[in-house]
Amino acid sequence: MKRISPLLTILLFVSIVFVSCNKKDDDIPEQIFDETKIDDPINNFVWKAMNSWYNWQPNVPKLADSKDDDLNSYYNFLNSYDTPEDLFDDLLFDAGNTDRYSWFIDDYNEQNASFRGVNDAYGFEFKVARLCADCNEIIGYVTYVVPNSPASDANMKRGDMFYKFDGIELNLDNYRIVNNYYDGEITSISLEFNTIENGVIVPNDVQANLIIREVVENPVFYSDIITNDAGTKIGYLVYNGFKYTFHEELNNVFGNFKSEGIQELVLDLRYNGGGSVLTSAYLASMIYGGASENDVFAKLIYNAKHSDEGGYYPFFDTAYVYDKDGEYSGSDANINRLNSLTRLYVITSGSTASASEMVINGLAPYLSEVIKIGTTTYGKNVGSITLYDSPDFKKTGANSAHTNAMQPIVFQIYNKFDESDYTQGFAPDYEVIERASQMKPFGDLEEPLLKAALDLISGVGSKTSLSRTQSLENLELFNSLDVKKHSKEMYIIPE
């Protein structure tokens, strides 16, 4: 299999040459669709792009190459859908099960900003859980707060509990009011906070009124070096997303780890739903001391129509640096590779997905152990590219009359040993559940998941002592990261 070089990686979309696999393209080279016969020309783009690129195209009868042999029939088919998104949704293979990931894009400018860590947001993530197994009360609790955001301005912090959302006291019947958090028509929310005393919700008269605004989220959320009683230096990194515009910040953290001579690494991916494939390869290159650009970190396999796009990502020696607008800066950074690690401790949850799982899977053949602490990961071994309404589906030349695009799954990812069977997620080696009542700041030595990793490193942990115990307020009903757009994605960097 060919190697994806660093230059090819950054220019992957630019290098794609669209070759239609429709036999009519040979029969009628100059065929131009009569758009007057199509109610919405965007539907033609949707079908053509999905027919060419979709990972499961052979499994979808409506994407058969013969579908547009008869143009009148094809036009009538396209016209049977009220919107392009309706057509897109109907073309997905086993939607919600096999394909839980492809989506239609209303505004590709907004999406590309999100890929860079820029969103209109309140600046915090949260979960909602039942207070006890047989009661009606519901609490929300903050999992993390983004610096320089409305939430941080309101002095919200990880572990804060709230019992009212937009003035509504939460219970089993109404807790879905929290969906206002991601309702694009709503630009402000309010929270009223509480404590829990003897299993009872006690309001504490603290309230936050938040107005949404643009927030730039640095995924390199927290880092520290911890020295245990035996003198072992342990690097700890909370990394919340593979954003390609923060390569320099990520590399700088590993530069500090390297200069300080850490001997172990705890990589906290519990809130990391994925992101850029290239960034995933860079992170792996920082972790694995024996890395070589001749070694396979991950392989990408496309459908038969685009098998020539497949290749592999190696471990890199240098990383491209992008500015916060997503433009290549023209400079590269020498990767700060750790030479001291033989194993890796990874903190995981159901929000750990795609590019995060790619790191786990890709490093497994090279390290003696990849030890997972937390709960089972999401289970996403496929990735996507952005397809635009242009002759070759690239952004250049896209139809300026609209900003619709698509983000369908177009490749599956494998490691060096062709292993890719983790659609049910990676089960933890040590199950530790994050509970509202036990939340502590990141880096706190008593924070349960970090403590579990530190205990294992120190030789005092065991599967028995770290196993699940019951907790009344742990009956999770809602996780904001499950609703957040693009939160579990693995993609090739946009053009």
mmCIF file of N, CA, C and O in Angstrom, residues 129-181:
data_model
loop_
_atom_site.group_PDB
_atom_site.id
_atom_site.type_symbol
_atom_site.label_atom_id
_atom_site.label_comp_id
_atom_site.label_asym_id
_atom_site.label_seq_id
_atom_site.Cartn_x
_atom_site.Cartn_y
_atom_site.Cartn_z
ATOM 1 N N ALA A 129 -28.504 13.727 34.661
ATOM 2 C CA ALA A 129 -28.673 12.401 35.246
ATOM 3 C C ALA A 129 -29.827 12.397 36.242
ATOM 4 O O ALA A 129 -30.188 13.426 36.823
ATOM 5 N N ARG A 130 -30.379 11.238 36.422
ATOM 6 C CA ARG A 130 -31.420 11.017 37.423
ATOM 7 C C ARG A 130 -30.775 11.000 38.801
ATOM 8 O O ARG A 130 -29.707 10.411 38.997
ATOM 9 N N LEU A 131 -31.409 11.635 39.746
ATOM 10 C CA LEU A 131 -30.828 11.732 41.082
ATOM 11 C C LEU A 131 -30.750 10.364 41.753
ATOM 12 O O LEU A 131 -29.794 10.067 42.466
ATOM 13 N N CYS A 132 -31.754 9.542 41.539
ATOM 14 C CA CYS A 132 -31.725 8.207 42.104
ATOM 15 C C CYS A 132 -32.544 7.275 41.216
ATOM 16 O O CYS A 132 -33.281 7.724 40.330
ATOM 17 N N ALA A 133 -32.425 5.984 41.468
ATOM 18 C CA ALA A 133 -33.003 4.990 40.569
ATOM 19 C C ALA A 133 -34.521 5.029 40.510
ATOM 20 O O ALA A 133 -35.121 4.660 39.498
ATOM 21 N N ASP A 134 -35.173 5.470 41.581
ATOM 22 C CA ASP A 134 -36.638 5.404 41.621
ATOM 23 C C ASP A 134 -37.276 6.753 41.948
ATOM 24 O O ASP A 134 -38.387 6.816 42.472
ATOM 25 N N CYS A 135 -36.562 7.843 41.636
ATOM 26 C CA CYS A 135 -37.131 9.156 41.921
ATOM 27 C C CYS A 135 -37.272 9.970 40.631
ATOM 28 O O CYS A 135 -36.732 9.595 39.583
ATOM 29 N N ASN A 136 -37.972 11.081 40.740
ATOM 30 C CA ASN A 136 -38.309 11.898 39.582
ATOM 31 C C ASN A 136 -37.331 13.050 39.366
ATOM 32 O O ASN A 136 -37.316 13.663 38.310
ATOM 33 N N GLU A 137 -36.510 13.341 40.379
ATOM 34 C CA GLU A 137 -35.632 14.501 40.303
ATOM 35 C C GLU A 137 -34.474 14.271 39.327
ATOM 36 O O GLU A 137 -33.941 13.171 39.217
ATOM 37 N N ILE A 138 -34.104 15.366 38.654
ATOM 38 C CA ILE A 138 -33.018 15.355 37.676
ATOM 39 C C ILE A 138 -32.022 16.447 38.039
ATOM 40 O O ILE A 138 -32.410 17.540 38.455
ATOM 41 N N ILE A 139 -30.742 16.161 37.861
ATOM 42 C CA ILE A 139 -29.724 17.202 38.004
ATOM 43 C C ILE A 139 -28.884 17.259 36.738
ATOM 44 O O ILE A 139 -28.739 16.265 36.011
ATOM 45 N N GLY A 140 -28.357 18.427 36.448
ATOM 46 C CA GLY A 140 -27.352 18.586 35.419
ATOM 47 C C GLY A 140 -26.025 18.860 36.102
ATOM 48 O O GLY A 140 -25.993 19.384 37.229
ATOM 49 N N TYR A 141 -24.930 18.494 35.460
ATOM 50 C CA TYR A 141 -23.621 18.797 36.033
ATOM 51 C C TYR A 141 -22.626 19.112 34.927
ATOM 52 O O TYR A 141 -22.638 18.506 33.860
ATOM 53 N N VAL A 142 -21.797 20.086 35.195
ATOM 54 C CA VAL A 142 -20.853 20.621 34.211
ATOM 55 C C VAL A 142 -19.626 19.721 34.149
ATOM 56 O O VAL A 142 -19.002 19.429 35.173
ATOM 57 N N THR A 143 -19.273 19.286 32.928
ATOM 58 C CA THR A 143 -18.099 18.426 32.782
ATOM 59 C C THR A 143 -16.828 19.217 32.490
ATOM 60 O O THR A 143 -15.751 18.856 32.960
ATOM 61 N N TYR A 144 -16.941 20.289 31.719
ATOM 62 C CA TYR A 144 -15.812 21.198 31.589
ATOM 63 C C TYR A 144 -16.282 22.542 31.051
ATOM 64 O O TYR A 144 -17.353 22.649 30.448
ATOM 65 N N VAL A 145 -15.449 23.551 31.303
ATOM 66 C CA VAL A 145 -15.745 24.924 30.898
ATOM 67 C C VAL A 145 -14.602 25.424 30.030
ATOM 68 O O VAL A 145 -13.423 25.297 30.382
ATOM 69 N N VAL A 146 -14.940 25.992 28.881
ATOM 70 C CA VAL A 146 -13.936 26.520 27.954
ATOM 71 C C VAL A 146 -13.489 27.902 28.429
ATOM 72 O O VAL A 146 -14.331 28.760 28.712
ATOM 73 N N PRO A 147 -12.191 28.136 28.550
ATOM 74 C CA PRO A 147 -11.718 29.481 28.922
ATOM 75 C C PRO A 147 -12.178 30.532 27.920
ATOM 76 O O PRO A 147 -12.403 30.237 26.737
ATOM 77 N N ASN A 148 -12.310 31.766 28.394
ATOM 78 C CA ASN A 148 -12.694 32.903 27.552
ATOM 79 C C ASN A 148 -14.015 32.651 26.820
ATOM 80 O O ASN A 148 -14.140 32.855 25.609
ATOM 81 N N SER A 149 -14.990 32.194 27.572
ATOM 82 C CA SER A 149 -16.307 31.886 27.029
ATOM 83 C C SER A 149 -17.369 32.481 27.944
ATOM 84 O O SER A 149 -17.073 32.916 29.069
ATOM 85 N N PRO A 150 -18.632 32.532 27.514
ATOM 86 C CA PRO A 150 -19.690 33.010 28.408
ATOM 87 C C PRO A 150 -19.735 32.245 29.727
ATOM 88 O O PRO A 150 -19.961 32.848 30.786
ATOM 89 N N ALA A 151 -19.520 30.927 29.679
ATOM 90 C CA ALA A 151 -19.566 30.130 30.907
ATOM 91 C C ALA A 151 -18.428 30.486 31.851
ATOM 92 O O ALA A 151 -18.625 30.596 33.075
ATOM 93 N N SER A 152 -17.224 30.670 31.309
ATOM 94 C CA SER A 152 -16.102 31.031 32.187
ATOM 95 C C SER A 152 -16.281 32.442 32.735
ATOM 96 O O SER A 152 -15.923 32.722 33.884
ATOM 97 N N ASP A 153 -16.861 33.342 31.930
ATOM 98 C CA ASP A 153 -17.140 34.698 32.420
ATOM 99 C C ASP A 153 -18.124 34.671 33.586
ATOM 100 O O ASP A 153 -18.086 35.548 34.463
ATOM 101 N N ALA A 154 -19.002 33.658 33.587
ATOM 102 C CA ALA A 154 -19.983 33.519 34.671
ATOM 103 C C ALA A 154 -19.431 32.714 35.844
ATOM 104 O O ALA A 154 -20.181 32.360 36.760
ATOM 105 N N ASN A 155 -18.121 32.435 35.804
ATOM 106 C CA ASN A 155 -17.425 31.718 36.882
ATOM 107 C C ASN A 155 -17.944 30.295 37.070
ATOM 108 O O ASN A 155 -17.837 29.730 38.167
ATOM 109 N N MET A 156 -18.484 29.712 36.011
ATOM 110 C CA MET A 156 -18.859 28.303 36.080
ATOM 111 C C MET A 156 -17.608 27.440 36.072
ATOM 112 O O MET A 156 -16.570 27.823 35.527
ATOM 113 N N LYS A 157 -17.717 26.272 36.696
ATOM 114 C CA LYS A 157 -16.557 25.390 36.772
ATOM 115 C C LYS A 157 -17.004 23.935 36.702
ATOM 116 O O LYS A 157 -18.175 23.608 36.928
ATOM 117 N N ARG A 158 -16.053 23.089 36.374
ATOM 118 C CA ARG A 158 -16.298 21.649 36.308
ATOM 119 C C ARG A 158 -16.862 21.152 37.638
ATOM 120 O O ARG A 158 -16.342 21.489 38.710
ATOM 121 N N GLY A 159 -17.920 20.357 37.554
ATOM 122 C CA GLY A 159 -18.533 19.792 38.750
ATOM 123 C C GLY A 159 -19.717 20.578 39.280
ATOM 124 O O GLY A 159 -20.456 20.085 40.135
ATOM 125 N N ASP A 160 -19.917 21.804 38.788
ATOM 126 C CA ASP A 160 -21.102 22.570 39.208
ATOM 127 C C ASP A 160 -22.368 21.799 38.836
ATOM 128 O O ASP A 160 -22.473 21.251 37.739
ATOM 129 N N MET A 161 -23.339 21.790 39.748
ATOM 130 C CA MET A 161 -24.611 21.113 39.506
ATOM 131 C C MET A 161 -25.720 22.143 39.345
ATOM 132 O O MET A 161 -25.729 23.160 40.034
ATOM 133 N N PHE A 162 -26.650 21.866 38.433
ATOM 134 C CA PHE A 162 -27.804 22.753 38.279
ATOM 135 C C PHE A 162 -29.087 21.926 38.280
ATOM 136 O O PHE A 162 -29.128 20.798 37.788
ATOM 137 N N TYR A 163 -30.132 22.522 38.837
ATOM 138 C CA TYR A 163 -31.414 21.829 38.933
ATOM 139 C C TYR A 163 -32.495 22.533 38.114
ATOM 140 O O TYR A 163 -33.576 21.967 37.900
ATOM 141 N N LYS A 164 -32.227 23.762 37.667
ATOM 142 C CA LYS A 164 -33.144 24.492 36.805
ATOM 143 C C LYS A 164 -32.437 24.901 35.528
ATOM 144 O O LYS A 164 -31.280 25.345 35.553
ATOM 145 N N PHE A 165 -33.154 24.749 34.412
ATOM 146 C CA PHE A 165 -32.645 25.153 33.101
ATOM 147 C C PHE A 165 -33.713 26.028 32.467
ATOM 148 O O PHE A 165 -34.866 25.595 32.308
ATOM 149 N N ASP A 166 -33.324 27.266 32.136
ATOM 150 C CA ASP A 166 -34.286 28.241 31.587
ATOM 151 C C ASP A 166 -35.531 28.356 32.466
ATOM 152 O O ASP A 166 -36.672 28.427 31.979
ATOM 153 N N GLY A 167 -35.295 28.358 33.778
ATOM 154 C CA GLY A 167 -36.370 28.557 34.731
ATOM 155 C C GLY A 167 -37.205 27.333 35.028
ATOM 156 O O GLY A 167 -38.119 27.394 35.864
ATOM 157 N N ILE A 168 -36.920 26.219 34.378
ATOM 158 C CA ILE A 168 -37.689 24.993 34.562
ATOM 159 C C ILE A 168 -36.942 24.065 35.516
ATOM 160 O O ILE A 168 -35.787 23.714 35.271
ATOM 161 N N GLU A 169 -37.604 23.671 36.594
ATOM 162 C CA GLU A 169 -37.001 22.701 37.504
ATOM 163 C C GLU A 169 -37.062 21.330 36.850
ATOM 164 O O GLU A 169 -38.136 20.829 36.497
ATOM 165 N N LEU A 170 -35.920 20.706 36.688
ATOM 166 C CA LEU A 170 -35.813 19.508 35.874
ATOM 167 C C LEU A 170 -36.423 18.292 36.549
ATOM 168 O O LEU A 170 -36.223 18.057 37.744
ATOM 169 N N ASN A 171 -37.171 17.521 35.763
ATOM 170 C CA ASN A 171 -37.651 16.223 36.215
ATOM 171 C C ASN A 171 -37.720 15.290 35.017
ATOM 172 O O ASN A 171 -37.368 15.665 33.885
ATOM 173 N N LEU A 172 -38.187 14.059 35.232
ATOM 174 C CA LEU A 172 -38.187 13.069 34.168
ATOM 175 C C LEU A 172 -39.060 13.467 32.981
ATOM 176 O O LEU A 172 -38.825 13.036 31.847
ATOM 177 N N ASP A 173 -40.058 14.282 33.228
ATOM 178 C CA ASP A 173 -40.985 14.651 32.171
ATOM 179 C C ASP A 173 -40.513 15.823 31.321
ATOM 180 O O ASP A 173 -40.917 15.953 30.162
ATOM 181 N N ASN A 174 -39.654 16.688 31.882
ATOM 182 C CA ASN A 174 -39.333 17.930 31.159
ATOM 183 C C ASN A 174 -37.849 18.164 30.915
ATOM 184 O O ASN A 174 -37.480 19.202 30.369
ATOM 185 N N TYR A 175 -36.980 17.210 31.300
ATOM 186 C CA TYR A 175 -35.550 17.501 31.252
ATOM 187 C C TYR A 175 -35.028 17.769 29.847
ATOM 188 O O TYR A 175 -33.952 18.352 29.675
ATOM 189 N N ARG A 176 -35.789 17.401 28.816
ATOM 190 C CA ARG A 176 -35.319 17.650 27.451
ATOM 191 C C ARG A 176 -35.325 19.129 27.094
ATOM 192 O O ARG A 176 -34.888 19.506 26.005
ATOM 193 N N ILE A 177 -35.769 19.960 28.019
ATOM 194 C CA ILE A 177 -35.629 21.409 27.833
ATOM 195 C C ILE A 177 -34.168 21.784 27.637
ATOM 196 O O ILE A 177 -33.840 22.804 27.021
ATOM 197 N N VAL A 178 -33.258 20.933 28.107
ATOM 198 C CA VAL A 178 -31.826 21.231 27.953
ATOM 199 C C VAL A 178 -31.407 21.224 26.493
ATOM 200 O O VAL A 178 -30.322 21.713 26.161
ATOM 201 N N ASN A 179 -32.240 20.686 25.602
ATOM 202 C CA ASN A 179 -31.920 20.747 24.174
ATOM 203 C C ASN A 179 -31.865 22.176 23.663
ATOM 204 O O ASN A 179 -31.321 22.426 22.579
ATOM 205 N N ASN A 180 -32.410 23.116 24.432
ATOM 206 C CA ASN A 180 -32.279 24.532 24.068
ATOM 207 C C ASN A 180 -30.809 24.936 23.942
ATOM 208 O O ASN A 180 -30.473 25.895 23.255
ATOM 209 N N TYR A 181 -29.960 24.192 24.618
ATOM 210 C CA TYR A 181 -28.525 24.478 24.604
ATOM 211 C C TYR A 181 -27.976 24.487 23.182
ATOM 212 O O TYR A 181 -27.081 25.276 22.851
#
